[in-house]
Coordinates of C-alpha atoms in Angstrom, one line a residue:
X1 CA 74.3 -118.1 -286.4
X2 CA 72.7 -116.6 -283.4
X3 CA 75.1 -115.2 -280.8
X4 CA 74.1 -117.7 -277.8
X5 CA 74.6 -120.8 -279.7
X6 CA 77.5 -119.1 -281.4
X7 CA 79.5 -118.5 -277.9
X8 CA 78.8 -122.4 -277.3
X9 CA 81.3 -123.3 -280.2
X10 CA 83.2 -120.7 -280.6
X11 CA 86.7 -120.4 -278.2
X12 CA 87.6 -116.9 -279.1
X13 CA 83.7 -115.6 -278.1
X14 CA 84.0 -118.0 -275.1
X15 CA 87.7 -116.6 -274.4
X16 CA 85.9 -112.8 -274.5
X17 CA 83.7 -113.8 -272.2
X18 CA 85.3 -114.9 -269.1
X19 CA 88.0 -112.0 -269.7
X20 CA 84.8 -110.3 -269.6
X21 CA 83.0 -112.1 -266.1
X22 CA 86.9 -112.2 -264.6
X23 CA 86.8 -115.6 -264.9
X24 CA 89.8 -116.9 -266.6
X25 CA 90.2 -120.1 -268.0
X26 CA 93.0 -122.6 -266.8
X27 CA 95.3 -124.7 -268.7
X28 CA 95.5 -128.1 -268.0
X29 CA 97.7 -131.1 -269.2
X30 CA 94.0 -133.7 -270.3
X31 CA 91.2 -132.9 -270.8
X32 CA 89.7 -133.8 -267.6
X33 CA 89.6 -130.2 -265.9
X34 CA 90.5 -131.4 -262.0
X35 CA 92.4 -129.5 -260.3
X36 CA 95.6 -131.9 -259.9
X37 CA 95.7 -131.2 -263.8
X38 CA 95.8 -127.5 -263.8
X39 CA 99.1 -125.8 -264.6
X40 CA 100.4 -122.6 -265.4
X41 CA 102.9 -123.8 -267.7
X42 CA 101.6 -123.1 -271.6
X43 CA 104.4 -125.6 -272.6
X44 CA 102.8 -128.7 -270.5
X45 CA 99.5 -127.9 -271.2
X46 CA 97.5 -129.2 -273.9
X47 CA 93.7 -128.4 -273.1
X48 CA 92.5 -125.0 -272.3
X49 CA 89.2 -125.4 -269.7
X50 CA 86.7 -122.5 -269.3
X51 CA 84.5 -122.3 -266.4
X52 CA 82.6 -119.3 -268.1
X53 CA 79.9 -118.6 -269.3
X54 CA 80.1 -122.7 -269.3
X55 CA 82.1 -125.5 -268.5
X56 CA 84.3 -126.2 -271.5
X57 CA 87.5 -127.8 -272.5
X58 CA 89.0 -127.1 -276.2
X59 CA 92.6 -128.3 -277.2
X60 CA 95.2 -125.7 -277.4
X61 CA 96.0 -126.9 -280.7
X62 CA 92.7 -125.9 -281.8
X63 CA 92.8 -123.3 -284.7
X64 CA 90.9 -120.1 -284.1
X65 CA 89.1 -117.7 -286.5
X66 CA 91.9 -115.3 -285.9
X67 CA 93.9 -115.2 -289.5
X68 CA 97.4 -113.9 -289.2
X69 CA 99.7 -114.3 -292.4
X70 CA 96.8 -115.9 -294.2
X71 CA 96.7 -118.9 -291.5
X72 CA 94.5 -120.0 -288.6
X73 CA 96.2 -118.7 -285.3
X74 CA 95.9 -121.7 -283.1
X75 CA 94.6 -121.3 -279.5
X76 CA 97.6 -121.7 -277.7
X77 CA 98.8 -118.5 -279.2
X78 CA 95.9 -116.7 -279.2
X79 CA 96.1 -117.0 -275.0
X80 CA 99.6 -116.3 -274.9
X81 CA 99.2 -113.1 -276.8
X82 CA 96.5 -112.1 -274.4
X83 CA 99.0 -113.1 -271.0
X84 CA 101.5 -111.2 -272.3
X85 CA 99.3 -108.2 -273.2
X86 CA 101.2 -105.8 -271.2
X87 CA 104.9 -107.0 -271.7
X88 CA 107.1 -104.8 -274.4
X89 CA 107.4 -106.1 -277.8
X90 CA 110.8 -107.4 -277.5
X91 CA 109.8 -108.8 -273.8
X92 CA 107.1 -110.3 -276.0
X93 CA 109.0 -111.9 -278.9
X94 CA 111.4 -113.2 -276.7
X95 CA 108.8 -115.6 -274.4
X96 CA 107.1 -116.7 -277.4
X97 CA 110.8 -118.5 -278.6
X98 CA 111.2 -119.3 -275.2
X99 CA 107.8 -121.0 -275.4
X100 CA 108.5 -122.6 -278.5
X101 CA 111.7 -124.2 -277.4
X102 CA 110.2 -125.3 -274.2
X103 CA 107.4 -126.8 -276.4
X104 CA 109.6 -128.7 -278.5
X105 CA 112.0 -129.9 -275.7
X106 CA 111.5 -133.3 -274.1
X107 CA 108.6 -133.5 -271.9
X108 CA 106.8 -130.8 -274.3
X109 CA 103.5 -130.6 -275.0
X110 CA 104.6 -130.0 -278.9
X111 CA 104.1 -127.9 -281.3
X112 CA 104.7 -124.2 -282.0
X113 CA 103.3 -120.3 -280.9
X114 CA 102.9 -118.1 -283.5
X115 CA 104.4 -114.8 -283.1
X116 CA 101.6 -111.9 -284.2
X117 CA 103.2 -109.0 -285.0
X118 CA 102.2 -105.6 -283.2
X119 CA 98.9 -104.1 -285.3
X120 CA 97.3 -108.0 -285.2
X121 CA 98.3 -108.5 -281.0
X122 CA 96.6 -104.5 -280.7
X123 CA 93.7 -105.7 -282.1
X124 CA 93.4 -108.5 -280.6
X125 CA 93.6 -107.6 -277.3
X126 CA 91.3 -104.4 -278.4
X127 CA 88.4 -107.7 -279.3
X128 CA 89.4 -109.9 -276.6
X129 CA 89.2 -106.8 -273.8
X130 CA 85.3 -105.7 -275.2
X131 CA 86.5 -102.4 -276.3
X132 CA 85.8 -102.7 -280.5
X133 CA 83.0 -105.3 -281.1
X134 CA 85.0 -106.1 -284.7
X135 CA 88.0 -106.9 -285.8
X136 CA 90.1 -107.0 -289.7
X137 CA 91.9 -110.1 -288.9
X138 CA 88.8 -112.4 -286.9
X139 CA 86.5 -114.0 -289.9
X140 CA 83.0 -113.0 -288.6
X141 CA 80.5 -116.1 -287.9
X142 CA 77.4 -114.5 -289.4
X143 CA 77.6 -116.2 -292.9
X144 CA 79.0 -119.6 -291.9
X145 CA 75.8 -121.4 -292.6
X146 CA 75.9 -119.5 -296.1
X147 CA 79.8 -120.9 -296.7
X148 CA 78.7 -124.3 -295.7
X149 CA 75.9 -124.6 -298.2
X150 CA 77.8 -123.0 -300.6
X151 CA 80.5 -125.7 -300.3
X152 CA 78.1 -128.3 -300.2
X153 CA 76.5 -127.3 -303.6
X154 CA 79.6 -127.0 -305.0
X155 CA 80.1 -130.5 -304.3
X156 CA 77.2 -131.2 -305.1
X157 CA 77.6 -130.1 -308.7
X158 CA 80.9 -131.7 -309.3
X159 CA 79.0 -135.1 -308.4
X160 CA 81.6 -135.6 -305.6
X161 CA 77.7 -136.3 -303.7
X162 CA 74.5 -137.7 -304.2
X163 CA 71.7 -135.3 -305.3
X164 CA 68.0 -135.1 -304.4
X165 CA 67.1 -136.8 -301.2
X166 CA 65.1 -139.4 -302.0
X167 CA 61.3 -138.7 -301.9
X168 CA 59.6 -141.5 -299.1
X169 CA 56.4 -142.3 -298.2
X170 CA 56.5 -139.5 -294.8
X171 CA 57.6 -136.5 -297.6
X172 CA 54.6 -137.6 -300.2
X173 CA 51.0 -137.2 -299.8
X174 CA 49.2 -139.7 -297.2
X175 CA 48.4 -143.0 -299.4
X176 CA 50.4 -142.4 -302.6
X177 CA 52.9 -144.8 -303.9
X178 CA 56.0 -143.4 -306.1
X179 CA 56.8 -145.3 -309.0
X180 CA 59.8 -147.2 -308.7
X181 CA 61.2 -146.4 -311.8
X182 CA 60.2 -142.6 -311.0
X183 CA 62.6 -143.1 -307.6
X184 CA 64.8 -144.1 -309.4
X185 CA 65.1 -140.8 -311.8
X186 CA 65.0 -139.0 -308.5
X187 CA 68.0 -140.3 -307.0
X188 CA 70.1 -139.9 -310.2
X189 CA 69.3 -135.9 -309.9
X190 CA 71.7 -133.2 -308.4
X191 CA 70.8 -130.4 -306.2
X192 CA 71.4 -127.2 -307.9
X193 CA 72.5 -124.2 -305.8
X194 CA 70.4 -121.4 -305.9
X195 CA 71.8 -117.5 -307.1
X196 CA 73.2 -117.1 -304.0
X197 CA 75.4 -120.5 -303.4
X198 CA 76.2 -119.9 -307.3
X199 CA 77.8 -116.3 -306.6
X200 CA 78.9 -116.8 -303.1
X201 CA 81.3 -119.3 -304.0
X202 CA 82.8 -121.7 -301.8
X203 CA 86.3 -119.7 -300.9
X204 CA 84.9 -116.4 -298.5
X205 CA 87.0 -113.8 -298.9
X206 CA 87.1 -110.2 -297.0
X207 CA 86.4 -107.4 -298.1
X208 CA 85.5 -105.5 -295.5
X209 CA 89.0 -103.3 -294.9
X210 CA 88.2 -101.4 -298.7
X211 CA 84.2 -101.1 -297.8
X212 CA 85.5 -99.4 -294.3
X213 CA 87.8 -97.0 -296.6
X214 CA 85.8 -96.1 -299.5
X215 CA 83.0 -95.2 -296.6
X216 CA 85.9 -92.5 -295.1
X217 CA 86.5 -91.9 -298.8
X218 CA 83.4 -91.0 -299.9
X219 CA 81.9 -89.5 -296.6
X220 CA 85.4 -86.7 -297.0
X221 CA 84.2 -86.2 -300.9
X222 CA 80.6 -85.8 -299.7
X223 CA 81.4 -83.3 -297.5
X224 CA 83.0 -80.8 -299.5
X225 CA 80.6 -77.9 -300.9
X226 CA 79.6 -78.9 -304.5
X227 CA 79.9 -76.2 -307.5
X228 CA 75.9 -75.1 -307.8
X229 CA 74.6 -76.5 -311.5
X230 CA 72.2 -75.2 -313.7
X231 CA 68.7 -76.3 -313.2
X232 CA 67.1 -76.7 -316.8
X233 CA 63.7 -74.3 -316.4
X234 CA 60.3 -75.9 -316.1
X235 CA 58.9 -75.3 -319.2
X236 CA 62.2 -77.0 -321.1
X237 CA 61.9 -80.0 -318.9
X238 CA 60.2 -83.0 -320.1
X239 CA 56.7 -84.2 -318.5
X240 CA 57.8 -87.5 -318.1
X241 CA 61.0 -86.7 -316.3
X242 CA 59.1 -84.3 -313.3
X243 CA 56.7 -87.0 -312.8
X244 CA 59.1 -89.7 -312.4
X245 CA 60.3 -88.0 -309.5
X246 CA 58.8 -88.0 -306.2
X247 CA 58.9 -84.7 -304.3
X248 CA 59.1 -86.7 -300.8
X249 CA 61.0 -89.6 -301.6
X250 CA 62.7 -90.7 -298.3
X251 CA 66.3 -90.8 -298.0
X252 CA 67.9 -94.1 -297.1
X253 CA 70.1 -93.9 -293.9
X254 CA 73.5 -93.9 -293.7
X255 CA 74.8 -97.2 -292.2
X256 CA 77.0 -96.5 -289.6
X257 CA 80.9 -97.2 -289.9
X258 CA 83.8 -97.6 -287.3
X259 CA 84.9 -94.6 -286.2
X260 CA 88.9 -94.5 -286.3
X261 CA 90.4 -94.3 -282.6
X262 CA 92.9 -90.7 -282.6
X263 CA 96.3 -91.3 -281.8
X264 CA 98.3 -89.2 -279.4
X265 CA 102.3 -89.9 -279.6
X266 CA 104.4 -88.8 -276.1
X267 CA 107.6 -88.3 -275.9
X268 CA 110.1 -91.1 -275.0
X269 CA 112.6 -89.2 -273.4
X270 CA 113.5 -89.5 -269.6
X271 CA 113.3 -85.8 -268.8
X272 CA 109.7 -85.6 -270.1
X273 CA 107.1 -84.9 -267.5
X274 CA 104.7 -86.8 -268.8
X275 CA 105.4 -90.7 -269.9
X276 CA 103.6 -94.1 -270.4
X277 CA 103.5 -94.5 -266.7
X278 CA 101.3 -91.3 -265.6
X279 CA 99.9 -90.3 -268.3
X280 CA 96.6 -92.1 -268.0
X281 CA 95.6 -90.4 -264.6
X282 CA 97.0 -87.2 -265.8
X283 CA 94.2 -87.1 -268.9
X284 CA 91.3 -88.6 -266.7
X285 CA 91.1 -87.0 -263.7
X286 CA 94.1 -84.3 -264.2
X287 CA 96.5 -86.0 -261.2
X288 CA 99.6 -85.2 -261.8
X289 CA 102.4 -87.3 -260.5
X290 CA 106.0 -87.8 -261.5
X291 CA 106.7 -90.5 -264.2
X292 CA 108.1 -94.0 -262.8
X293 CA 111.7 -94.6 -263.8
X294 CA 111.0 -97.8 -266.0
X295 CA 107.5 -99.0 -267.4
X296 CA 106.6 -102.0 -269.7
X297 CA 103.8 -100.4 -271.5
X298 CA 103.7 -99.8 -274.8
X299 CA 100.0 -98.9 -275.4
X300 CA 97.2 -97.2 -273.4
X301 CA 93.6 -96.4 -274.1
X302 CA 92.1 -93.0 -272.5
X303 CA 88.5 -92.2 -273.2
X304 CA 87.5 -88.4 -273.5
X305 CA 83.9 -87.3 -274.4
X306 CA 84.3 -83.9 -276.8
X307 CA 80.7 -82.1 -277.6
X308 CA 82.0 -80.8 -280.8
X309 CA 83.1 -83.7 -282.3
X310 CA 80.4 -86.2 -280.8
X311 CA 78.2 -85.2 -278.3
X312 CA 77.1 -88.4 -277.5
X313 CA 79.7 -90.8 -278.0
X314 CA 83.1 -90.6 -276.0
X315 CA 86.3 -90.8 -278.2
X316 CA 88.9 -93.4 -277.4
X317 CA 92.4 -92.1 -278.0
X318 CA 95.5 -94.7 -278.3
X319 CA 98.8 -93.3 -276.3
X320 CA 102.1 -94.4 -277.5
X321 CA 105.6 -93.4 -277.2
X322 CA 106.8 -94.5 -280.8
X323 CA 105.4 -95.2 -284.4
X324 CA 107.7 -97.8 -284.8
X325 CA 104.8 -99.8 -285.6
X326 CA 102.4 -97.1 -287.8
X327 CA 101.0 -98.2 -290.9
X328 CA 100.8 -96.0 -292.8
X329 CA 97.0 -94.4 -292.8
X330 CA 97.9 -93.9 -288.8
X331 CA 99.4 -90.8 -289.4
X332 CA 96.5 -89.8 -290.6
X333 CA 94.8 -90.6 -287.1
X334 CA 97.8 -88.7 -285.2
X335 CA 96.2 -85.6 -283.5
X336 CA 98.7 -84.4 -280.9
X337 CA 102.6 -84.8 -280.1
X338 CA 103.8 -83.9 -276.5
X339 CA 107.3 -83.0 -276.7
X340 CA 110.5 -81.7 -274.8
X341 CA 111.9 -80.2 -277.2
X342 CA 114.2 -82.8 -278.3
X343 CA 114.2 -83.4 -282.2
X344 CA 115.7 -87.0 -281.8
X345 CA 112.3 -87.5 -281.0
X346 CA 111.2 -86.7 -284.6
X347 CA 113.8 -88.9 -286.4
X348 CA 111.5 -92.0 -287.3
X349 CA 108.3 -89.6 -287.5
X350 CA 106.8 -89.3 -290.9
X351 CA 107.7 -85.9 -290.9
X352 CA 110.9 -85.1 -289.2
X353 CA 111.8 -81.4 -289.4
X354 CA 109.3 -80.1 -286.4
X355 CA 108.3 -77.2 -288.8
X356 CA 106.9 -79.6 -291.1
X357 CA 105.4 -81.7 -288.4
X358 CA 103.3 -79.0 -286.0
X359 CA 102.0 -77.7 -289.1
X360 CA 100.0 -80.8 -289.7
X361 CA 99.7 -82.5 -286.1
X362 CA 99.4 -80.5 -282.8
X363 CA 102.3 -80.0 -280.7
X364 CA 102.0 -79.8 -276.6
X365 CA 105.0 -78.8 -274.6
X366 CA 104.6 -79.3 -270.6
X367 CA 107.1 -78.0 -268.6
X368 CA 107.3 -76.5 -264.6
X369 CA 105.2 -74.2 -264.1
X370 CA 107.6 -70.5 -263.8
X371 CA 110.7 -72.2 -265.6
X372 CA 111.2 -70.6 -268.9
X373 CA 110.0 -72.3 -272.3
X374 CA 112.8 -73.7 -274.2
X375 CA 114.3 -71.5 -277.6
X376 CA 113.9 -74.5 -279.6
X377 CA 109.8 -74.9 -278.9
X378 CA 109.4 -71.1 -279.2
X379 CA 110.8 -71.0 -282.5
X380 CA 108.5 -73.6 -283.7
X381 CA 105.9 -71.3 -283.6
X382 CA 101.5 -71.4 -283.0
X383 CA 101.4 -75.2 -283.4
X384 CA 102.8 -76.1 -280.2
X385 CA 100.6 -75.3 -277.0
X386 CA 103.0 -74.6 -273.6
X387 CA 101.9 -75.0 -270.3
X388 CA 103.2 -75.7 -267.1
X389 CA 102.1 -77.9 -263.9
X390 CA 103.4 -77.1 -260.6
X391 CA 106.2 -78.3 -259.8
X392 CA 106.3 -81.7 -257.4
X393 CA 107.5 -81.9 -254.1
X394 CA 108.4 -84.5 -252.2
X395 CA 106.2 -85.5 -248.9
X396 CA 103.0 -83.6 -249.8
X397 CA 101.8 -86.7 -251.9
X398 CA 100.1 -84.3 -254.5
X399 CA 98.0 -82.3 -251.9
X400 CA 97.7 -79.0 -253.0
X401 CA 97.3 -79.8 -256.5
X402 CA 94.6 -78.5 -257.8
X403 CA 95.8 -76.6 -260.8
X404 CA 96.6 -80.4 -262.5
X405 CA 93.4 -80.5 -263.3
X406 CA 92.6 -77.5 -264.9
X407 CA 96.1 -77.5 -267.0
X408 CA 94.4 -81.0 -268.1
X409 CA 91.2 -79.5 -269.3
X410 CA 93.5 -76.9 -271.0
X411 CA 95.3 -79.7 -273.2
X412 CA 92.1 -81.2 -273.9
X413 CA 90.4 -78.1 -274.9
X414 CA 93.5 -77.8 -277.5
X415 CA 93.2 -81.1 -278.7
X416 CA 89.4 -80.4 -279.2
X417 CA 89.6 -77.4 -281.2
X418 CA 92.3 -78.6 -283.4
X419 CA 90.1 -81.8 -284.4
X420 CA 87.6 -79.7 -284.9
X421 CA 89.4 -77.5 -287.2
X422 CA 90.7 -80.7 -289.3
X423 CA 87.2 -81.8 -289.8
X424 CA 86.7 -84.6 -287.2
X425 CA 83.1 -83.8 -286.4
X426 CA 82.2 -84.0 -289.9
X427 CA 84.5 -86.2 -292.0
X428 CA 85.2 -88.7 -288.9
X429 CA 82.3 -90.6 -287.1

């Protein structure tokens, strides 16, 4: 299905595209899209209406292609995961049974959200926002027309329908008459699928999580140096077997894969420098400012270009405060840990005992620059990185800060060289 006529149909391509254009859709309690129908309230509402890229209107009962749990999110909750994309988890959980009880109340517009745990709402939002152009838990459209034919054979060989259209005077040559009895034989025949329909099937299933892993499989188990072999000799080597071999046979290209986003875990205590709520501007454009007492995010996304891992591509790192939510191949994606030095901070990491942990995952201490390094972050030794930021005072709103930034470029440089040393550049990409 081509992509224009695709967004047409589609709600969660038409949904990407007016977060994209800024152009929101509105909720409405009909179908008719006036304004004296418009409401804010998801409980009330029934019809979702898009003014971009086109005027639509699609029930919020409509089911999606989004699959959570082995079922078709509906639409209704695919928009409320997307309002409350910023909200905490339990901030989160709690409006969707809110939701549902206002739903089912009197006056309700029925019906029920479904909750999506934290991986699916991540990479949803991560789709809906334009950042990853797939996702594991959206059924792709290209292949739809293939499933539909498939089913319709399949149907069409159980004799649930009617075979061979029936062969008129417009499909035949100009001025021939088909012999009745002929038509007859015609319209008792069934299509037969061809090898494609027969193998496809008419249930799709995904497999493209395990094609995405053996690729980082194989591509690690390709990179190691092989053991050299014996070459047999040229006069012990059959004719037939040098000829079948071209000398300049072209190599076919790699395709290219999804390259995992790193994962950098801050600390969530309340004397750490750096936190959830200046973090971002701290790694982009090395401002430092003190952290805000209270913050309601749980995930940020910070962009870094590194020349010896891609030179051409920038890396997207993911910033959180807790793996409470890891799978777990994400601790395979962890590449830094900024710490206080604090081990309750380590207690629900994979690897608790910090000597254990910075010898597989970089450690970054930031403290004042001129106070002393704690005892505890000394003894863990090389794998945590100290530096220090001036320190903040109050009326000079950050003037005067020009080390920030290169204490930023310092971290980075870390984090650069310890990818590099882990095999990002090769294994990764």
């Amino acid at each position: 299905m081509a992509e224009g006529s695709a967004i047409l149909l589609d709600p969660l391509l038409i949904l990407r595209n007016s977060i994209a254009s800024n152009s929101p859709p509105v909720p409405t309690t009909s179908p008719d899209a006036s304004a004296a129908n418009a409401t804010d309230n998801l409980a009330l509402a029934t019809h979702l209406h898009f003014s971009s890229p086109s005027h639509q209107t699609y029930e919020l009962s409509a089911p999606t292609r989004f699959i959570s749990s082995s079922t078709l999110v509906d639409l209704r909750s695919i928009f409320f995961a997307w309002q409350k994309k910023d909200v905490a988890i339990p901030d989160y959980i709690a409006s969707a049974q809110q939701l549902n009880e206002e739903l089912t109340a009197p006056g309700g517009a029925g019906g029920k959200v479904q909750n999506l745990v934290f991986v699916e709402r991540l990479d949803l939002i991560t789709w809906l926002e334009g950042a990853s152009d797939e996702s594991e838990y959206i059924t792709p459209l290209e292949g739809d027309e293939g499933r539909a034919a498939a089913a319709e054979a399949a149907m069409v060989a159980s004799g649930a329908v009617g075979g061979v259209a029936t062969v008129t005077g417009s499909g035949a040559r100009t001025g021939k008459t088909i012999d009745p009895r002929l038509q007859e034989i015609y319209n008792g025949e069934r299509r037969m699928g061809d090898r494609n329909t027969v193998l496809r099937g008419i249930k799709p299933t995904d497999f493209s999580h395990v094609r995405k892993s053996a690729e980082n499989y194989l591509g690690r188990t390709r990179a190691r140096p092989s053991a050299p072999t014996a070459t047999p000799s040229t006069s012990t080597r059959p004719a037939s077997s040098t000829a079948s071999i071209p000398p300049s046979l072209p190599s076919h290209p790699k395709k290219a894969t999804r390259r995992p986003d790193p994962i950098i875990l801050l600390s969530p205590s309340a004397s750490s420098l750096l936190r959830m709520s200046n973090i971002k501007p701290f790694l982009e454009s090395g401002s430092y400012a003190p952290p805000a007492p209270t913050s309601n995010t749980t995930i940020l996304h910070v962009s870094r270009l590194l020349p010896s891992i891609d030179p051409t591509r920038p890396l997207r790192f993911i910033l959180v405060d807790s793996p409470e939510h890891f799978k777990p191949d994400y601790w395979e994606r962890v590449v830094a840990v900024f710490t206080t030095g604090q081990t309750w901070q380590f207690k629900s990491y994979k690897w608790s005992n910090p000597g254990d942990l910075f010898g597989r995952v970089l450690g970054v201490y930031l403290g004042w620059r001129g106070d002393e390094v704690p005892e505890t972050v000394r003894g863990w030794g090389r794998g945590v990185v100290n530096v220090g930021v001036d320190k903040w005072i109050e009326g000079r709103k950050g003037e005067g800060r020009w080390r920030d930034r290169e204490v930023a470029e310092s971290i980075w440089g870390q984090i650069e060289g310890w990818m590099k040393g882990r095999g990002w550049g090769v294994n990764v990409g």
